[in-house]
XYZ file of C-alpha atoms in Angstrom:
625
model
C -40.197 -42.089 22.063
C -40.864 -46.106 22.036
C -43.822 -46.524 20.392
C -42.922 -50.367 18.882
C -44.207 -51.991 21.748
C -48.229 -50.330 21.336
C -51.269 -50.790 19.282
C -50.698 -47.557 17.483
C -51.112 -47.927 13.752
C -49.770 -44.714 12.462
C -46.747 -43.698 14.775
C -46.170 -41.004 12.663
C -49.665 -38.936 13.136
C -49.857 -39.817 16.739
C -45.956 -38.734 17.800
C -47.643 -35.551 16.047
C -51.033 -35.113 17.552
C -48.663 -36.119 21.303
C -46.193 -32.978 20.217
C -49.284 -30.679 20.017
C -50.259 -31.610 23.650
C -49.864 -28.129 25.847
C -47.981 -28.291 28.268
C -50.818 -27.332 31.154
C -52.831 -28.914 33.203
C -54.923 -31.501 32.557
C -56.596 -34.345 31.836
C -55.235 -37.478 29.497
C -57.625 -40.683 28.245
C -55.897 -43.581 27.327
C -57.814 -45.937 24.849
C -57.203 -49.183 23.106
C -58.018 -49.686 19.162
C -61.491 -50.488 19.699
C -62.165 -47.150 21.733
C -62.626 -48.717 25.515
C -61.399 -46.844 27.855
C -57.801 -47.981 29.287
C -57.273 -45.180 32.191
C -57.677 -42.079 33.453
C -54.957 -39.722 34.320
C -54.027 -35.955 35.193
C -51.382 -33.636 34.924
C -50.080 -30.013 35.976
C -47.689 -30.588 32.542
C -49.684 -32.896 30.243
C -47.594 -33.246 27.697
C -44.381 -34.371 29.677
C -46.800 -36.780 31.321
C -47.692 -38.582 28.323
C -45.090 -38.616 26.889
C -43.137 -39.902 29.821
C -45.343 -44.056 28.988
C -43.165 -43.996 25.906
C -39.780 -44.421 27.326
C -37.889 -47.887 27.750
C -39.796 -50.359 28.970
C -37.444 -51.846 31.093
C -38.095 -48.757 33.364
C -41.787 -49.436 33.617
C -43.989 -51.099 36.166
C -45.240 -54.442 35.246
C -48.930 -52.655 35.360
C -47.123 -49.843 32.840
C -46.052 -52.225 30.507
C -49.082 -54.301 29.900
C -51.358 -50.553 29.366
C -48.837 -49.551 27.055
C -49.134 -52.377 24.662
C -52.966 -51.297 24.574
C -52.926 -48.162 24.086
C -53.521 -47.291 20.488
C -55.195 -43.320 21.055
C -55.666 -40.784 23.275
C -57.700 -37.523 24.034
C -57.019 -34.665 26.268
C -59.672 -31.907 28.100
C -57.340 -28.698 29.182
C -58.247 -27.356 32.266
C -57.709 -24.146 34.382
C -55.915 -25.158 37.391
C -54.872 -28.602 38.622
C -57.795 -28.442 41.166
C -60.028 -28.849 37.888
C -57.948 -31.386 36.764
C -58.294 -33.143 39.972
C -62.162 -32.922 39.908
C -62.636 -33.647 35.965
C -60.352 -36.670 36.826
C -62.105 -38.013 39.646
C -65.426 -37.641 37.889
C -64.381 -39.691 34.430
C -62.726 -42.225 36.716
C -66.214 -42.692 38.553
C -68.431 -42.656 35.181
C -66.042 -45.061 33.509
C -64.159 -46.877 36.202
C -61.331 -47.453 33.673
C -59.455 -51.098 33.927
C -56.122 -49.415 34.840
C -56.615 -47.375 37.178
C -56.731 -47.609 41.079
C -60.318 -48.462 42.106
C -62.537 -48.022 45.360
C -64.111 -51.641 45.343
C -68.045 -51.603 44.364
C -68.052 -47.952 45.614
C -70.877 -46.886 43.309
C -72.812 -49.567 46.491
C -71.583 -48.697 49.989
C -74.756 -47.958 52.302
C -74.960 -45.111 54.639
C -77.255 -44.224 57.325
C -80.297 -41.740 56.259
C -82.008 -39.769 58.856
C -85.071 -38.148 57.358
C -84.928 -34.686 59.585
C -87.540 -33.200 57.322
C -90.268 -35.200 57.901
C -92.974 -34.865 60.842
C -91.792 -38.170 62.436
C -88.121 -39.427 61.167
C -86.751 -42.747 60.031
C -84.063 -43.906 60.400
C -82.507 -46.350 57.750
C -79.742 -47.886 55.208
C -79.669 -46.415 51.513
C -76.998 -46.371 48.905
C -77.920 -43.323 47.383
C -77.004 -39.632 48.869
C -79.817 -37.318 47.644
C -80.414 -33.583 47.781
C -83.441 -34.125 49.983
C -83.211 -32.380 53.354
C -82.273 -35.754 54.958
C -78.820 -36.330 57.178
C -76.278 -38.982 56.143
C -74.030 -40.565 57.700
C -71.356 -42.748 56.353
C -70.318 -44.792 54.091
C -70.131 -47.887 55.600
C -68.150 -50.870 54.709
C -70.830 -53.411 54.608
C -74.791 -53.286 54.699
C -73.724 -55.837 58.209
C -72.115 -52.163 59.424
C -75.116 -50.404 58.882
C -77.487 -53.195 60.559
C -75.151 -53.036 63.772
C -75.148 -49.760 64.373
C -79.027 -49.520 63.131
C -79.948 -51.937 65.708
C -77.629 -50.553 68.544
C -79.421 -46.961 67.830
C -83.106 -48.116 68.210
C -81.970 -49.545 71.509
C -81.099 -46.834 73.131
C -83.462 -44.289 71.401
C -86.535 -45.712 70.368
C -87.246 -44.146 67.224
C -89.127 -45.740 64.673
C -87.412 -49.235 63.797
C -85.356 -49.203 60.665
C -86.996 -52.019 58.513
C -90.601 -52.660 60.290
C -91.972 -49.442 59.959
C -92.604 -48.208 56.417
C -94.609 -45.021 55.944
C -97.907 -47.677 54.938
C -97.206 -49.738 58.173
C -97.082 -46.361 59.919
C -99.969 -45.008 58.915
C -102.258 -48.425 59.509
C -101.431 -48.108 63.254
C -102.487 -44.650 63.114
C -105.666 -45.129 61.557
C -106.223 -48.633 64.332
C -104.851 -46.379 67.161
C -102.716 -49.402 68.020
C -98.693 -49.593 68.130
C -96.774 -52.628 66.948
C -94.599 -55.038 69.080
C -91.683 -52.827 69.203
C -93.748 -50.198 71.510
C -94.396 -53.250 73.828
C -90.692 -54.173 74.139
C -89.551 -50.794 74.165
C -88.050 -50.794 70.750
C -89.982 -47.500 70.140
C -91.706 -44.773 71.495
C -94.905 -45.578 69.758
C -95.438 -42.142 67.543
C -97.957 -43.857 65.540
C -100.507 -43.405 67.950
C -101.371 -40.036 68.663
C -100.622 -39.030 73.039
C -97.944 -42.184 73.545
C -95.087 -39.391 72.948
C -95.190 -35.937 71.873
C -94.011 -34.950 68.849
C -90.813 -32.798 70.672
C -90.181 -36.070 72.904
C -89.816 -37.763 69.295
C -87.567 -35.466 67.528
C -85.416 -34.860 70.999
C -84.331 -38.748 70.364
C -83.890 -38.240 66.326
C -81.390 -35.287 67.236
C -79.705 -37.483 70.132
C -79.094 -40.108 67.483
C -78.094 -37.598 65.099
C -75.434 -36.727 67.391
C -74.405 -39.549 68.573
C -73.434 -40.677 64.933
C -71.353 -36.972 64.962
C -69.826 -38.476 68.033
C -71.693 -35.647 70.408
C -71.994 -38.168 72.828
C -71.283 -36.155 75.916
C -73.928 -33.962 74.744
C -76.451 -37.107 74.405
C -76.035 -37.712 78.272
C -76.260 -34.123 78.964
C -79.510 -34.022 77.850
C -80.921 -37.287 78.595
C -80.103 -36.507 82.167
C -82.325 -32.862 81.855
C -84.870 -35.514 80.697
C -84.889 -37.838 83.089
C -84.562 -34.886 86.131
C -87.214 -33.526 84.150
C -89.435 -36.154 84.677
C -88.670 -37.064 88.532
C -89.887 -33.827 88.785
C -92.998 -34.194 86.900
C -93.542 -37.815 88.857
C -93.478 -39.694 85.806
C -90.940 -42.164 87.069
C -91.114 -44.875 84.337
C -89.819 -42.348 81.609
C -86.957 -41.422 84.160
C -85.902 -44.987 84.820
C -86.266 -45.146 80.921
C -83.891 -42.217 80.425
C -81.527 -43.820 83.485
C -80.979 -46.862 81.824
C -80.347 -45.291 78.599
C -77.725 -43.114 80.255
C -75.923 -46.482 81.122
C -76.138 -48.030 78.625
C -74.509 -44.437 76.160
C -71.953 -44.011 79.251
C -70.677 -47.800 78.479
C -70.332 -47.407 74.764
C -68.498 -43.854 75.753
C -65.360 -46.039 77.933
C -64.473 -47.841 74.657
C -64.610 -45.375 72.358
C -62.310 -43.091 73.990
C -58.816 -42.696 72.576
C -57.752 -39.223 72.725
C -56.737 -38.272 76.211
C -55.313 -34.286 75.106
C -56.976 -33.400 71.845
C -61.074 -32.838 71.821
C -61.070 -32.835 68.236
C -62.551 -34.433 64.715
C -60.474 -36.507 62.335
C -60.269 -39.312 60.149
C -57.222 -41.654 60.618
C -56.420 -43.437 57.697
C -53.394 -46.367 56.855
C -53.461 -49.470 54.736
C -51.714 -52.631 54.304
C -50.930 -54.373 50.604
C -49.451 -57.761 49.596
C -49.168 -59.075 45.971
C -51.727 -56.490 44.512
C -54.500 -56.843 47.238
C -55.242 -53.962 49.180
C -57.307 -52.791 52.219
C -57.020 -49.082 53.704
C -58.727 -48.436 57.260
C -60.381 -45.796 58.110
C -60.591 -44.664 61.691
C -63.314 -42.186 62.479
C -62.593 -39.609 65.061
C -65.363 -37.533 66.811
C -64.592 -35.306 69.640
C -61.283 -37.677 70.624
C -63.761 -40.449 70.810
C -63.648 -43.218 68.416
C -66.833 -44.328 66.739
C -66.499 -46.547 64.033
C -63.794 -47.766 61.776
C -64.462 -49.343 58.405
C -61.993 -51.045 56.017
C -62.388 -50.414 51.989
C -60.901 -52.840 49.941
C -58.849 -51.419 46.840
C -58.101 -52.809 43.358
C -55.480 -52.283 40.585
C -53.036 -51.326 43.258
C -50.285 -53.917 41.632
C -47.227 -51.796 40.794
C -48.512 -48.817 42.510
C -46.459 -46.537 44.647
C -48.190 -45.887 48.566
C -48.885 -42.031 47.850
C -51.198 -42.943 44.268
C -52.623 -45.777 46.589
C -53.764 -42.935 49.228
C -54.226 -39.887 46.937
C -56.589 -42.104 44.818
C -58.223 -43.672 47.750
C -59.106 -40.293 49.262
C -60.507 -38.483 46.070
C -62.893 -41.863 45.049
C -63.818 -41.925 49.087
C -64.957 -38.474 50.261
C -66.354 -37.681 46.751
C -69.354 -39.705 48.209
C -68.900 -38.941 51.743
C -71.307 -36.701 52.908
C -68.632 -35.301 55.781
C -65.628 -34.684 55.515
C -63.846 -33.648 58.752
C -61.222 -30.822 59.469
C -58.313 -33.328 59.840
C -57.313 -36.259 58.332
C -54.279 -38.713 59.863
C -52.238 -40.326 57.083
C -49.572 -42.985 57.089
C -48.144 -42.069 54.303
C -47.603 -38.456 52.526
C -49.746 -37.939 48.889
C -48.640 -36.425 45.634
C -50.002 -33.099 45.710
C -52.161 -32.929 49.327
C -52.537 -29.250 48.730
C -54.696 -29.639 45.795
C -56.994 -32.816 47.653
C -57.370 -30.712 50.923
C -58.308 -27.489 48.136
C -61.204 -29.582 46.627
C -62.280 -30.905 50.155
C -62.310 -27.364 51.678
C -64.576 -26.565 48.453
C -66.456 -29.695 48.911
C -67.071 -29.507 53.159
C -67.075 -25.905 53.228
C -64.404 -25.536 55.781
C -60.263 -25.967 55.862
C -59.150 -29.726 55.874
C -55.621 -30.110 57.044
C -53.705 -33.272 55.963
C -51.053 -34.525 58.138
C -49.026 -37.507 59.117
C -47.567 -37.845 62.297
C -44.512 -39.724 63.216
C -44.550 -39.547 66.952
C -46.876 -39.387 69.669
C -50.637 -39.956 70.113
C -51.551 -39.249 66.554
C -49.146 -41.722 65.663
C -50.104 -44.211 67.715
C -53.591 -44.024 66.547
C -52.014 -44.231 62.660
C -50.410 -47.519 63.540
C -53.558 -48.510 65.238
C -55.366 -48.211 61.618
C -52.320 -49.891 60.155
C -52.751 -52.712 62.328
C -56.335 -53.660 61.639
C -55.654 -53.308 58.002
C -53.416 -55.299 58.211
C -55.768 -57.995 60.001
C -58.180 -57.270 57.506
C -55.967 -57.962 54.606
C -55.439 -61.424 56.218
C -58.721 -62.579 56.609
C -59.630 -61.526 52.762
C -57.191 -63.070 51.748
C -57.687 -66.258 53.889
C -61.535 -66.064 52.049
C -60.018 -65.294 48.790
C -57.862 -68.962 48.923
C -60.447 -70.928 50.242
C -62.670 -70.045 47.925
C -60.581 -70.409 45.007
C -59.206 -74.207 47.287
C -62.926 -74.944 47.200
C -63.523 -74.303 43.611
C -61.152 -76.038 42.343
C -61.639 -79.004 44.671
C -65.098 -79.191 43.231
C -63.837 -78.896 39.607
C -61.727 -81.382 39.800
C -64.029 -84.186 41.557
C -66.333 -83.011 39.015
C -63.862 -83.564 35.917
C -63.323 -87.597 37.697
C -66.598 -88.341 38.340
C -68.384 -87.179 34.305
C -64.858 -88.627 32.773
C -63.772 -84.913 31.170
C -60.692 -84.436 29.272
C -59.881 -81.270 30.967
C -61.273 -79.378 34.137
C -64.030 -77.073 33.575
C -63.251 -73.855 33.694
C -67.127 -72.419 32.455
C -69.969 -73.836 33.511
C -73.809 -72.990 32.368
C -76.687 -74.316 33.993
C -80.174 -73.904 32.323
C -83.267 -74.024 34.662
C -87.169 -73.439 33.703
C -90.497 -71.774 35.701
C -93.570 -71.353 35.383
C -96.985 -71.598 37.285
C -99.635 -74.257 35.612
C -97.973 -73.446 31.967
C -98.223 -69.532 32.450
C -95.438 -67.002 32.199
C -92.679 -69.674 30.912
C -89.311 -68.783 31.133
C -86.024 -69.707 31.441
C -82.328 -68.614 32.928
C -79.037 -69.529 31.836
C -76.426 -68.980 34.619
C -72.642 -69.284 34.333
C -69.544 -70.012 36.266
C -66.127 -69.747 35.146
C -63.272 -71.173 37.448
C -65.832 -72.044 40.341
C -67.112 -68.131 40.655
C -70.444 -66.899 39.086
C -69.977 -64.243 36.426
C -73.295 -62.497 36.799
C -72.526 -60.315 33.775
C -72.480 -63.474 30.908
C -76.567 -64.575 33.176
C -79.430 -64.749 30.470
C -82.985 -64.933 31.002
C -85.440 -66.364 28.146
C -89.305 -66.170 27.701
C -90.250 -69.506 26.350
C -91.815 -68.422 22.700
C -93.157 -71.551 20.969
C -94.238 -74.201 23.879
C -97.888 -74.336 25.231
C -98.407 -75.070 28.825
C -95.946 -76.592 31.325
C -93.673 -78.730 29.173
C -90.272 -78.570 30.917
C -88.395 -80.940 28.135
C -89.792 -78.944 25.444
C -88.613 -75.810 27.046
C -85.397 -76.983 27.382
C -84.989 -78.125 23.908
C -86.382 -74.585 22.712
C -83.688 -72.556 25.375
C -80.379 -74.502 24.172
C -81.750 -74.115 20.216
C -81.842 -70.898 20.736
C -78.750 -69.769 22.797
C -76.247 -72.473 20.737
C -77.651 -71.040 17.999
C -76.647 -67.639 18.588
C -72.864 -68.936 19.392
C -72.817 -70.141 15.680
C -73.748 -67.080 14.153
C -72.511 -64.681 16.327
C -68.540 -64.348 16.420
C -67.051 -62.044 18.871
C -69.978 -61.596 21.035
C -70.362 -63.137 24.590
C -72.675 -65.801 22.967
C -69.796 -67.167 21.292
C -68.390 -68.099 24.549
C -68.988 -72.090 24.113
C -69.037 -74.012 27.730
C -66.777 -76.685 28.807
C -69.643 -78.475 30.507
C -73.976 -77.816 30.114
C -75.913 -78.593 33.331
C -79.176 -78.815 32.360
C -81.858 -78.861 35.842
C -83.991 -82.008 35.701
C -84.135 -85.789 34.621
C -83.654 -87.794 31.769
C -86.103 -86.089 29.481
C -84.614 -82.611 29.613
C -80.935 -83.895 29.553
C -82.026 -86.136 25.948
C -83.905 -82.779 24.583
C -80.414 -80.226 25.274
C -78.334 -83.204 23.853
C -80.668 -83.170 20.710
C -80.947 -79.490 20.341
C -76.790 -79.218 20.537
C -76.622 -82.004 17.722
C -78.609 -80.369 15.364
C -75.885 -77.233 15.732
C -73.279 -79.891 15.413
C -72.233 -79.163 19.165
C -72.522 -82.725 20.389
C -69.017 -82.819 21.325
C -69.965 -80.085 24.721
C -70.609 -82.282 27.446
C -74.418 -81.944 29.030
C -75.348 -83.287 32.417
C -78.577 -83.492 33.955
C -79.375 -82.441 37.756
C -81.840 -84.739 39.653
C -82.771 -83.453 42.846
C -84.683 -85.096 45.822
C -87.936 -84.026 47.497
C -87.305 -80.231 49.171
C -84.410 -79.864 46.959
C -82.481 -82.214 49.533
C -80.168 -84.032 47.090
C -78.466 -83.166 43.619
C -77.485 -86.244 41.959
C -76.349 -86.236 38.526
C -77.561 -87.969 35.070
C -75.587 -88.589 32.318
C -76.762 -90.141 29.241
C -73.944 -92.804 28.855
C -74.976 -94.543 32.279
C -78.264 -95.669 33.081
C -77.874 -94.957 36.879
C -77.306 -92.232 38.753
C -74.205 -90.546 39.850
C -74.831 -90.062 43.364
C -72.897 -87.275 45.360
C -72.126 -87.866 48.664
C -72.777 -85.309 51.055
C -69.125 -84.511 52.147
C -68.352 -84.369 48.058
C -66.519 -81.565 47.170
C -68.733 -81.861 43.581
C -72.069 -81.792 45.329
C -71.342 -77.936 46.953
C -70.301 -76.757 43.525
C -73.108 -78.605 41.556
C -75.681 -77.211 44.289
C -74.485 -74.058 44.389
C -74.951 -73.376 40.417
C -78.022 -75.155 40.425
C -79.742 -73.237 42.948
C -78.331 -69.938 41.433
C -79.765 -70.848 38.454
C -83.462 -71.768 40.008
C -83.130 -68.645 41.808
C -82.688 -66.338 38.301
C -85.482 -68.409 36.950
C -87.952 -67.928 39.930
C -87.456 -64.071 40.115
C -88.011 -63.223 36.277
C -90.737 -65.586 36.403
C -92.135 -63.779 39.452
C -91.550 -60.355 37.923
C -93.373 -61.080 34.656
C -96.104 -63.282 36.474
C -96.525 -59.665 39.143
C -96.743 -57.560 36.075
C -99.427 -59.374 34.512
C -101.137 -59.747 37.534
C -101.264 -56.063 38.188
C -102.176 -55.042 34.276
C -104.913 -53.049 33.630
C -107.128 -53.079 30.595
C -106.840 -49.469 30.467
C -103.591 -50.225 29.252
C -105.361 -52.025 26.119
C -107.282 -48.816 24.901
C -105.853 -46.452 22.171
C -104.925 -43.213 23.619
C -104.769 -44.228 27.291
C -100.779 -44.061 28.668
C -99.345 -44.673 31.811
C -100.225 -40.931 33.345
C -103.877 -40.866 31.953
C -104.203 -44.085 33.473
C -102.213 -42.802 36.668
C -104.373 -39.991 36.496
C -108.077 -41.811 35.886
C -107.363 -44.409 38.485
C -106.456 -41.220 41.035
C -109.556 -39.701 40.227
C -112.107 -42.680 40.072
C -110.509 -45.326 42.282
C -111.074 -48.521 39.555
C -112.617 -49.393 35.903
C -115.751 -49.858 38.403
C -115.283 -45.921 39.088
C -114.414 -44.768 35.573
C -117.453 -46.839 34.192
C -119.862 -44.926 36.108
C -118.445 -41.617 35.238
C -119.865 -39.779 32.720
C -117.877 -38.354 29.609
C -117.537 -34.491 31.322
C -116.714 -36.225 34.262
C -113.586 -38.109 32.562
C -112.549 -35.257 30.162
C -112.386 -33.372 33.766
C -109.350 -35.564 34.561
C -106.298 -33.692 34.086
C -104.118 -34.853 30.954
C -107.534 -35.993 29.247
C -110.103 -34.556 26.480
C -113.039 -35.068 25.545
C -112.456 -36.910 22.596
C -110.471 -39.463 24.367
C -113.083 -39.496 27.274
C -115.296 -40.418 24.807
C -113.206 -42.863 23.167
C -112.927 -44.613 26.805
C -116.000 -44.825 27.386
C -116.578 -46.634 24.092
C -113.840 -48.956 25.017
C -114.943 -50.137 28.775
């Protein structure tokens, strides 16, 4: 073994702890000398697997290479049977999401559709969280813009309550004023707020029809909208039957496009993907009773160096961990190490056999090359963002770098920005961007400690004090990260009190520019210190959509802490203020007595009554209000 080319310190002890690996299966951790975690990886042999990073280098993967040189210790978790493996695996990888290995992109945020069966009268809405509750998902979806299509098409043709206009509160108001909203007068909804506009079986017959519509039961759907709507010809109630007839049209229409299997009735997932210099987008086609009804493309990262089968195999474990469905057939492009183990876990996980195939001829093909084609599409067009993004940012860097006279583009930016109401609930945010792109993980909020009342240019002068200060004292944290330029929100005032805050931490030599902006926030001219006049941008400058664009970020973190504190005080109680009195006694007292008014006009038995209180601190309150 090669071991020259880590960051082990004592070859010797780990070539030792590496021979006493088993050779079973399991699973291997990769970390670097401070402890992070470098990747994830399993094994039927573990030891052979490990050992196998420690050959020549030359025979490595680029990706190989540059983990290698990190890796500086290791642990291991024997398991049973590769199937444990596989699951132990998958879950570390999701806790973690480990640097080197293949990711599902954001995946801990893709929305699904909810359906709350249980309750009396069902929503129907987006969530990115899968609970044990009783409800349906379906899903995930690519994008929340998915989700809002579909959501939208739904309430169209079935009426059911509308997605985000009709909270349980809203619900419940219109029940209580025996009045339905807009969406009952445009037919957006069959109106089950108000009791006799629809029966409560009328209600839940359209919450199954949607439910099967997402399962791709559309035939079904028409089936027994068209019982309905004979149903109510009979019953001379021929507004609800031209209802029901339109709706028929309108599910018959979406029915022609979505069919795609002419010989097989069945359900399956088709999945391919396309890659080009580590970028990567897999399709997913989703099959339901040979009709297709959605396809969704998941974007992949730390692919580079990757062979096609880790691509998929790691694709499919991260994707229908979450999935709430998994159907009994899945359509690959390309074969997967070990697809006997992934279809074992997904039988265990969907509770029925999953066969994994990939077809070179025929139908099933075609539909596979169908999926490879629209990743491929999809690819483009990322990538097409990705460059004009990066063409834009550095555009605007570089007009920027002219126009203040910098030595050298910069590559982070932080922009400071203050809020408050009349001089209450001051505070301030710190925003950065490195290479054009906000980095919302380095963002910093402040609440303004030693400045009375609104006094932006003392704020200011307190905020840079107090973060500089921290990159002086601080080595190797992110506060030592020093800015290539300061943008500092505001006029001359608050641009001369950050320049005299950085020179008493003999940081003069960071460049600070103030933003002036217009009335309505309709212009974003620049102040530096060395001219008296403004730098004006012109409105086609490539400068003034980067300066806006951090600027605004930066007044929007500064609004919403300052609304969040300034809603927190405005909703504190002076409950909160007595001794003994926590947040479920005062849960419990305001439950009981309705306000301080109520609690004040209780008597002591009456309080000590509450559950969660005593007498003693009943009487205690009562002393206190």
């Amino acid at each position: 073994m090669d071991l020259s080319t880590t960051a082990i310190t004592d070859p010797a002890a780990f070539t030792e702890r590496l021979r006493a690996v088993p050779e079973a299966p399991g699973v291997y951790l990769w970390r670097g000398e401070d402890g992070r975690l470098l990747y994830v990886g399993k094994s039927k042999r573990l030891r052979d697997r490990m050992r196998s990073y420690f050959g020549s280098p030359k025979g490595m993967s680029g990706k190989n290479r540059r983990l290698v040189r990190l890796i500086a210790d290791f642990e291991i978790i024997v398991t049973q049977s590769e199937l444990e493996a596989l699951l132990l695996e998958m879950n570390l990888i999701k806790q973690h999401r480990p640097p080197y290995n293949i990711l599902l992109k954001d995946d801990k945020s893709y929305p699904f559709i909810k359906v709350t069966v249980q309750d009396e009268w069902p929503r129907i809405f987006s969530t990115r969280s899968v609970l044990d509750d009783g409800a349906r998902y379906f899903g995930p979806y690519a994008s929340a813009g998915s989700v809002y299509k579909t959501l939208d098409l739904l309430n169209r043709l079935f009426g059911f309550r509308p997605s985000y206009n009709c909270s349980d509160s809203w619900f419940n108001e219109h029940r209580r004023k025996g009045r339905p909203c807009t969406y009952y007068q445009i037919r957006r909804c069959l109106g089950p707020c108000v009791p006799d506009l629809v029966a409560p079986a009328t209600y839940r017959q359209a919450i199954d029809a949607v439910c099967r519509f997402l399962d791709g039961k559309s035939d079904q759907v028409v089936r027994d909208l068209r019982q309905q709507m004979h149903q109510a010809a009979e019953d001379l109630n021929f507004e609800r039957a031209a209802y029901l007839r339109d709706r028929i049209q309108d599910i018959e229409k979406i029915m022609e496009r979505q069919q795609v299997l002419r010989t097989v009735d069945t359900d399956q997932d088709v999945i391919a993907f396309a890659r080009e210099d580590g970028s990567a987008v897999v399709q997913v086609l989703f099959v339901r009773g040979g009709k297709l009804i959605n396809a969704e493309p998941f974007t992949l990262q730390g692919t580079e160096d990757e062979s096609d089968a880790d691509l998929l195999a790691s694709f499919l474990t991260q994707f229908y961990e979450r999935a709430p469905n998994i159907p009994p057939n899945l359509l690959l492009a390309e074969h997967v190490e070990e697809p006997m183990i992934i279809a074992a876990w997904m039988a265990q996980k969907s509770g029925h056999r999953v066969e994994i195939g990939v077809p070179r001829r025929g139908e099933k093909r075609q539909l596979v090359e169908l999926a490879e084609q629209n990743a491929r599409q999809k690819l483009q067009e990322l990538r097409t963002q990705w460059l004009n993004s990066e063409q834009r940012a550095v555009a605007g860097l570089t007009e920027l770098r002219e126009l203040l006279d910098l030595a050298e583009m910069p590559q982070r930016i932080e922009c400071y920005d203050i809020s408050n109401t009349q001089g209450q609930q001051n505070v301030a945010s710190m925003v950065v961007f490195e290479r054009g792109e906000p980095k919302t993980s380095a963002y910093r909020r402040f609440k303004i400690k030693t400045v009375e009342g609104a006094n932006d240019v003392a704020s200011i002068h307190e905020v840079i004090s107090r973060r500089f200060k921290r990159a002086t004292t601080e080595d190797g944290s992110t506060w030592a990260d020093l800015p290539d330029l300061v943008l500092i929100d505001g006029g001359r005032g608050q641009l001369n009190a950050a320049r005299e805050a950085l020179g008493r931490l003999n940081l003069e030599q960071i460049p600070v520019v103030g933003v002036a902006k217009g009335v309505d926030r309709n212009r974003f001219d620049l102040v530096c210190a060395e001219r008296e006049d403004l730098i004006v941008l012109p409105r086609d400058s490539k400068a003034l959509g980067l300066v806006q664009r951090i600027d605004e970020e930066a007044h929007r973190f500064a609004i919403t802490y300052h609304r969040k504190l300034r809603s927190k005080a405005a909703f504190a109680s002076p409950l909160e203020e007595i001794p003994g009195i926590g947040p479920k006694r005062k849960k419990a007292l305001l439950k009981a007595f309705g306000s301080l008014d109520g609690i004040r006009q209780a008597s002591i038995e009456e309080i000590a009554a509450v559950p969660g209180m005593t007498k003693r601190a009943a009487e205690q309150l009562k002393a206190s209000i």
